[in-house]
mmCIF file of C-alpha atoms in Angstrom:
data_model
loop_
_atom_site.group_PDB
_atom_site.id
_atom_site.type_symbol
_atom_site.label_atom_id
_atom_site.label_comp_id
_atom_site.label_asym_id
_atom_site.label_seq_id
_atom_site.Cartn_x
_atom_site.Cartn_y
_atom_site.Cartn_z
ATOM 1 C CA MET A 1085 79.492 49.713 1.515
ATOM 2 C CA LEU A 1086 76.912 49.687 -1.269
ATOM 3 C CA ASN A 1087 74.885 47.031 0.599
ATOM 4 C CA LYS A 1088 74.679 49.261 3.685
ATOM 5 C CA ILE A 1089 73.371 52.139 1.571
ATOM 6 C CA THR A 1090 70.710 50.022 -0.170
ATOM 7 C CA ASP A 1091 69.674 48.471 3.168
ATOM 8 C CA ARG A 1092 68.885 51.930 4.483
ATOM 9 C CA LEU A 1093 67.205 53.089 1.288
ATOM 10 C CA GLY A 1094 65.323 49.891 0.468
ATOM 11 C CA ASN A 1095 61.822 49.104 1.645
ATOM 12 C CA THR A 1096 60.815 46.399 4.085
ATOM 13 C CA LEU A 1097 57.539 44.751 3.128
ATOM 14 C CA TYR A 1098 55.348 42.510 5.272
ATOM 15 C CA VAL A 1099 53.157 40.210 3.142
ATOM 16 C CA GLN A 1100 50.189 38.383 4.654
ATOM 17 C CA ILE A 1101 48.423 35.864 2.428
ATOM 18 C CA TRP A 1102 44.975 34.344 2.828
ATOM 19 C CA GLU A 1103 43.100 32.440 0.133
ATOM 20 C CA LYS A 1104 40.701 35.358 -0.455
ATOM 21 C CA ARG A 1105 42.889 38.294 0.584
ATOM 22 C CA ILE A 1106 46.436 39.637 0.334
ATOM 23 C CA ARG A 1107 47.778 42.403 2.536
ATOM 24 C CA VAL A 1108 51.172 43.969 1.880
ATOM 25 C CA THR A 1109 52.428 46.630 4.277
ATOM 26 C CA ASP A 1110 55.430 48.862 3.653
ATOM 27 C CA ILE A 1111 56.822 48.951 7.182
ATOM 28 C CA ASP A 1112 58.778 52.176 6.622
ATOM 29 C CA SER A 1113 56.169 54.356 4.904
ATOM 30 C CA GLY A 1114 52.974 52.750 6.222
ATOM 31 C CA LYS A 1115 51.517 52.276 2.711
ATOM 32 C CA ILE A 1116 49.198 49.266 2.515
ATOM 33 C CA PHE A 1117 47.839 47.143 -0.327
ATOM 34 C CA ASP A 1118 44.875 45.166 1.051
ATOM 35 C CA GLU A 1119 42.686 43.580 -1.611
ATOM 36 C CA SER A 1120 41.600 40.266 -3.065
ATOM 37 C CA PRO A 1121 44.524 38.284 -4.527
ATOM 38 C CA LEU A 1122 43.323 38.359 -8.111
ATOM 39 C CA VAL A 1123 45.469 38.947 -11.167
ATOM 40 C CA ALA A 1124 44.129 39.486 -14.702
ATOM 41 C CA LEU A 1125 46.585 37.998 -17.189
ATOM 42 C CA GLU A 1126 46.690 38.838 -20.867
ATOM 43 C CA PRO A 1127 48.805 36.999 -23.443
ATOM 44 C CA GLY A 1128 51.374 39.203 -25.130
ATOM 45 C CA LYS A 1129 53.769 38.593 -27.990
ATOM 46 C CA GLY A 1130 55.231 35.109 -28.123
ATOM 47 C CA ARG A 1131 55.078 33.383 -24.754
ATOM 48 C CA ARG A 1132 54.986 36.598 -22.712
ATOM 49 C CA ILE A 1133 52.078 37.211 -20.397
ATOM 50 C CA SER A 1134 51.297 40.702 -19.188
ATOM 51 C CA VAL A 1135 49.311 41.831 -16.177
ATOM 52 C CA ALA A 1136 46.139 43.712 -17.106
ATOM 53 C CA ALA A 1137 45.067 44.396 -13.494
ATOM 54 C CA VAL A 1138 45.528 43.161 -9.938
ATOM 55 C CA GLY A 1139 43.425 43.096 -6.795
ATOM 56 C CA ASN A 1140 39.798 44.176 -6.822
ATOM 57 C CA ARG A 1141 40.180 45.816 -10.263
ATOM 58 C CA ALA A 1142 41.119 42.449 -11.802
ATOM 59 C CA ALA A 1143 37.650 41.064 -11.049
ATOM 60 C CA SER A 1144 36.024 43.685 -13.280
ATOM 61 C CA VAL A 1145 38.437 43.399 -16.221
ATOM 62 C CA SER A 1146 36.966 41.654 -19.211
ATOM 63 C CA GLY A 1147 38.171 40.621 -22.614
ATOM 64 C CA LYS A 1148 38.361 37.614 -24.882
ATOM 65 C CA SER A 1149 41.905 36.687 -24.024
ATOM 66 C CA ILE A 1150 42.055 37.920 -20.425
ATOM 67 C CA GLU A 1151 42.121 35.286 -17.691
ATOM 68 C CA VAL A 1152 41.456 36.273 -14.072
ATOM 69 C CA VAL A 1153 43.275 33.998 -11.626
ATOM 70 C CA ASN A 1154 43.495 33.686 -7.850
ATOM 71 C CA PRO A 1155 46.960 32.129 -7.451
ATOM 72 C CA PHE A 1156 46.356 31.358 -3.761
ATOM 73 C CA SER A 1157 43.118 29.361 -4.058
ATOM 74 C CA HIS A 1158 43.717 25.615 -3.746
ATOM 75 C CA PRO A 1159 42.046 23.060 -1.458
ATOM 76 C CA ARG A 1160 45.280 21.668 0.068
ATOM 77 C CA SER A 1161 47.885 24.415 -0.232
ATOM 78 C CA LEU A 1162 48.068 28.180 -0.311
ATOM 79 C CA ILE A 1163 49.914 28.285 -3.651
ATOM 80 C CA ARG A 1164 47.914 27.228 -6.696
ATOM 81 C CA ASP A 1165 49.682 29.014 -9.564
ATOM 82 C CA PHE A 1166 53.301 29.950 -8.869
ATOM 83 C CA ALA A 1167 53.817 32.072 -12.023
ATOM 84 C CA ALA A 1168 50.599 34.068 -11.494
ATOM 85 C CA ALA A 1169 51.452 34.588 -7.805
ATOM 86 C CA GLU A 1170 54.880 35.886 -8.798
ATOM 87 C CA LYS A 1171 53.334 38.345 -11.291
ATOM 88 C CA LEU A 1172 50.831 39.515 -8.653
ATOM 89 C CA LEU A 1173 53.558 40.149 -6.084
ATOM 90 C CA GLN A 1174 55.782 41.910 -8.652
ATOM 91 C CA HIS A 1175 52.954 44.297 -9.455
ATOM 92 C CA ILE A 1176 52.179 44.974 -5.773
ATOM 93 C CA PHE A 1177 55.876 45.509 -4.929
ATOM 94 C CA ARG A 1178 56.196 48.043 -7.771
ATOM 95 C CA LYS A 1179 53.038 49.813 -6.624
ATOM 96 C CA LEU A 1180 54.280 50.178 -3.037
ATOM 97 C CA CYS A 1181 58.020 50.720 -3.639
ATOM 98 C CA GLY A 1182 57.892 52.725 -6.847
ATOM 99 C CA ASP A 1183 58.975 51.676 -10.295
ATOM 100 C CA THR A 1184 62.072 53.695 -11.048
ATOM 101 C CA LEU A 1185 65.393 52.574 -12.445
ATOM 102 C CA PHE A 1186 67.222 52.960 -9.135
ATOM 103 C CA THR A 1187 64.617 51.605 -6.714
ATOM 104 C CA PRO A 1188 66.379 49.052 -4.492
ATOM 105 C CA SER A 1189 64.774 45.640 -4.155
ATOM 106 C CA PRO A 1190 62.777 45.276 -0.937
ATOM 107 C CA ILE A 1191 63.348 42.983 2.000
ATOM 108 C CA VAL A 1192 60.194 40.869 2.309
ATOM 109 C CA VAL A 1193 58.726 38.939 5.216
ATOM 110 C CA LEU A 1194 55.899 36.666 4.063
ATOM 111 C CA GLN A 1195 53.358 35.168 6.457
ATOM 112 C CA PRO A 1196 50.855 32.579 5.256
ATOM 113 C CA MET A 1197 47.740 33.249 7.322
ATOM 114 C CA GLU A 1198 45.858 29.992 6.697
ATOM 115 C CA LYS A 1199 46.370 26.368 5.624
ATOM 116 C CA THR A 1200 49.319 26.067 7.999
ATOM 117 C CA GLN A 1201 47.922 23.396 10.338
ATOM 118 C CA GLY A 1202 50.863 21.450 11.735
ATOM 119 C CA GLY A 1203 53.333 24.008 10.391
ATOM 120 C CA LEU A 1204 54.760 24.460 6.939
ATOM 121 C CA THR A 1205 56.783 21.761 5.222
ATOM 122 C CA ALA A 1206 60.288 22.465 3.959
ATOM 123 C CA ILE A 1207 58.877 22.414 0.426
ATOM 124 C CA GLU A 1208 56.247 25.038 1.268
ATOM 125 C CA MET A 1209 58.861 27.211 2.996
ATOM 126 C CA ARG A 1210 61.100 27.018 -0.065
ATOM 127 C CA ALA A 1211 58.207 27.706 -2.439
ATOM 128 C CA PHE A 1212 57.214 30.844 -0.506
ATOM 129 C CA ARG A 1213 60.836 32.037 -0.314
ATOM 130 C CA GLU A 1214 61.423 31.484 -4.035
ATOM 131 C CA LEU A 1215 58.096 33.123 -4.856
ATOM 132 C CA VAL A 1216 59.103 36.314 -3.052
ATOM 133 C CA LEU A 1217 62.650 36.304 -4.456
ATOM 134 C CA GLY A 1218 61.296 35.761 -7.971
ATOM 135 C CA ALA A 1219 58.952 38.713 -7.469
ATOM 136 C CA GLY A 1220 61.937 40.998 -6.897
ATOM 137 C CA ALA A 1221 62.886 40.815 -3.221
ATOM 138 C CA ARG A 1222 66.570 40.971 -2.329
ATOM 139 C CA GLU A 1223 65.956 39.028 0.873
ATOM 140 C CA ALA A 1224 63.018 36.800 1.800
ATOM 141 C CA LEU A 1225 61.874 35.362 5.120
ATOM 142 C CA VAL A 1226 58.850 33.167 5.781
ATOM 143 C CA TYR A 1227 57.315 33.971 9.156
ATOM 144 C CA GLN A 1228 55.025 31.701 11.179
ATOM 145 C CA GLY A 1229 53.384 33.036 14.290
ATOM 146 C CA GLU A 1230 51.008 35.705 15.507
ATOM 147 C CA ALA A 1231 50.085 38.425 13.029
ATOM 148 C CA LEU A 1232 52.322 41.460 13.304
ATOM 149 C CA THR A 1233 51.507 45.140 13.043
ATOM 150 C CA ARG A 1234 53.686 47.890 11.718
ATOM 151 C CA HIS A 1235 54.586 48.764 15.315
ATOM 152 C CA THR A 1236 55.327 45.212 16.528
ATOM 153 C CA PHE A 1237 57.327 44.301 13.410
ATOM 154 C CA ASP A 1238 61.008 43.743 14.264
ATOM 155 C CA TYR A 1239 62.972 42.437 11.292
ATOM 156 C CA GLN A 1240 66.027 41.373 13.321
ATOM 157 C CA LYS A 1241 63.907 39.240 15.693
ATOM 158 C CA ILE A 1242 62.051 37.643 12.766
ATOM 159 C CA LYS A 1243 65.347 36.907 11.017
ATOM 160 C CA ALA A 1244 66.835 35.327 14.167
ATOM 161 C CA LYS A 1245 63.720 33.190 14.714
ATOM 162 C CA SER A 1246 63.742 32.126 11.060
ATOM 163 C CA ALA A 1247 67.433 31.161 11.210
ATOM 164 C CA GLY A 1248 66.783 29.061 14.324
ATOM 165 C CA ARG A 1249 63.939 27.203 12.607
ATOM 166 C CA GLU A 1250 66.121 26.428 9.573
ATOM 167 C CA ARG A 1251 68.849 24.968 11.812
ATOM 168 C CA GLN A 1252 66.285 22.601 13.390
ATOM 169 C CA GLN A 1253 65.211 21.096 10.057
ATOM 170 C CA PRO A 1254 67.261 18.098 8.908
ATOM 171 C CA LYS A 1255 69.464 18.739 5.920
ATOM 172 C CA VAL A 1256 69.117 16.295 3.036
ATOM 173 C CA LEU A 1257 72.112 16.171 0.788
ATOM 174 C CA ALA A 1258 71.385 15.490 -2.851
ATOM 175 C CA SER A 1259 73.960 13.599 -4.837
ATOM 176 C CA ARG A 1260 74.285 11.765 -8.118
ATOM 177 C CA CYS A 1261 73.716 8.057 -7.759
ATOM 178 C CA SER A 1262 73.533 5.795 -10.799
ATOM 179 C CA GLY A 1263 73.086 8.779 -13.103
ATOM 180 C CA PHE A 1264 70.059 10.142 -11.216
ATOM 181 C CA TRP A 1265 69.701 12.705 -8.462
ATOM 182 C CA CYS A 1266 68.884 11.132 -5.151
ATOM 183 C CA CYS A 1267 69.300 11.708 -1.441
ATOM 184 C CA CYS A 1268 70.482 8.246 -0.406
ATOM 185 C CA GLY A 1269 74.084 9.396 0.044
ATOM 186 C CA LEU A 1270 75.498 6.408 -1.861
ATOM 187 C CA ALA A 1271 77.174 8.430 -4.590
#
């Protein structure tokens, strides 16, 4: 019962990631965050790192201890810095969905827009899913295909297509073999 209520109240976000741009659209309200994927990180107390600014504002932030990072700029992959990418997405999600005590976590569909030649590997799919879940999503789907608009976005179709793709990928069972984790199945 509670899940049905939060599904209706929660936001659905569509995240498109390029190396030099991130676009997050709230499908329900139409709010859009479309800026460069920069995050200015500032060390806090202990090992904590706080976000000083994100997007275009992060490029102009300066300070001795502030580091400006593009977590999606790497020659081979779209994820360079997982922790910084998670902080960036957390900040964007809060900006679009609100930051109140009772704001339900959003459903997020993430679409990598480049560096997908030949499709995404299972590792990349998992990394993107875990990135979005770690940023605060209650449900995460990785979408590959033509770019969607707010009007062509159909969550149920995307979810069905995503489930079909996961069934096609071979499952590797991990087990303990000789005291180590392996996938040989000899445990």
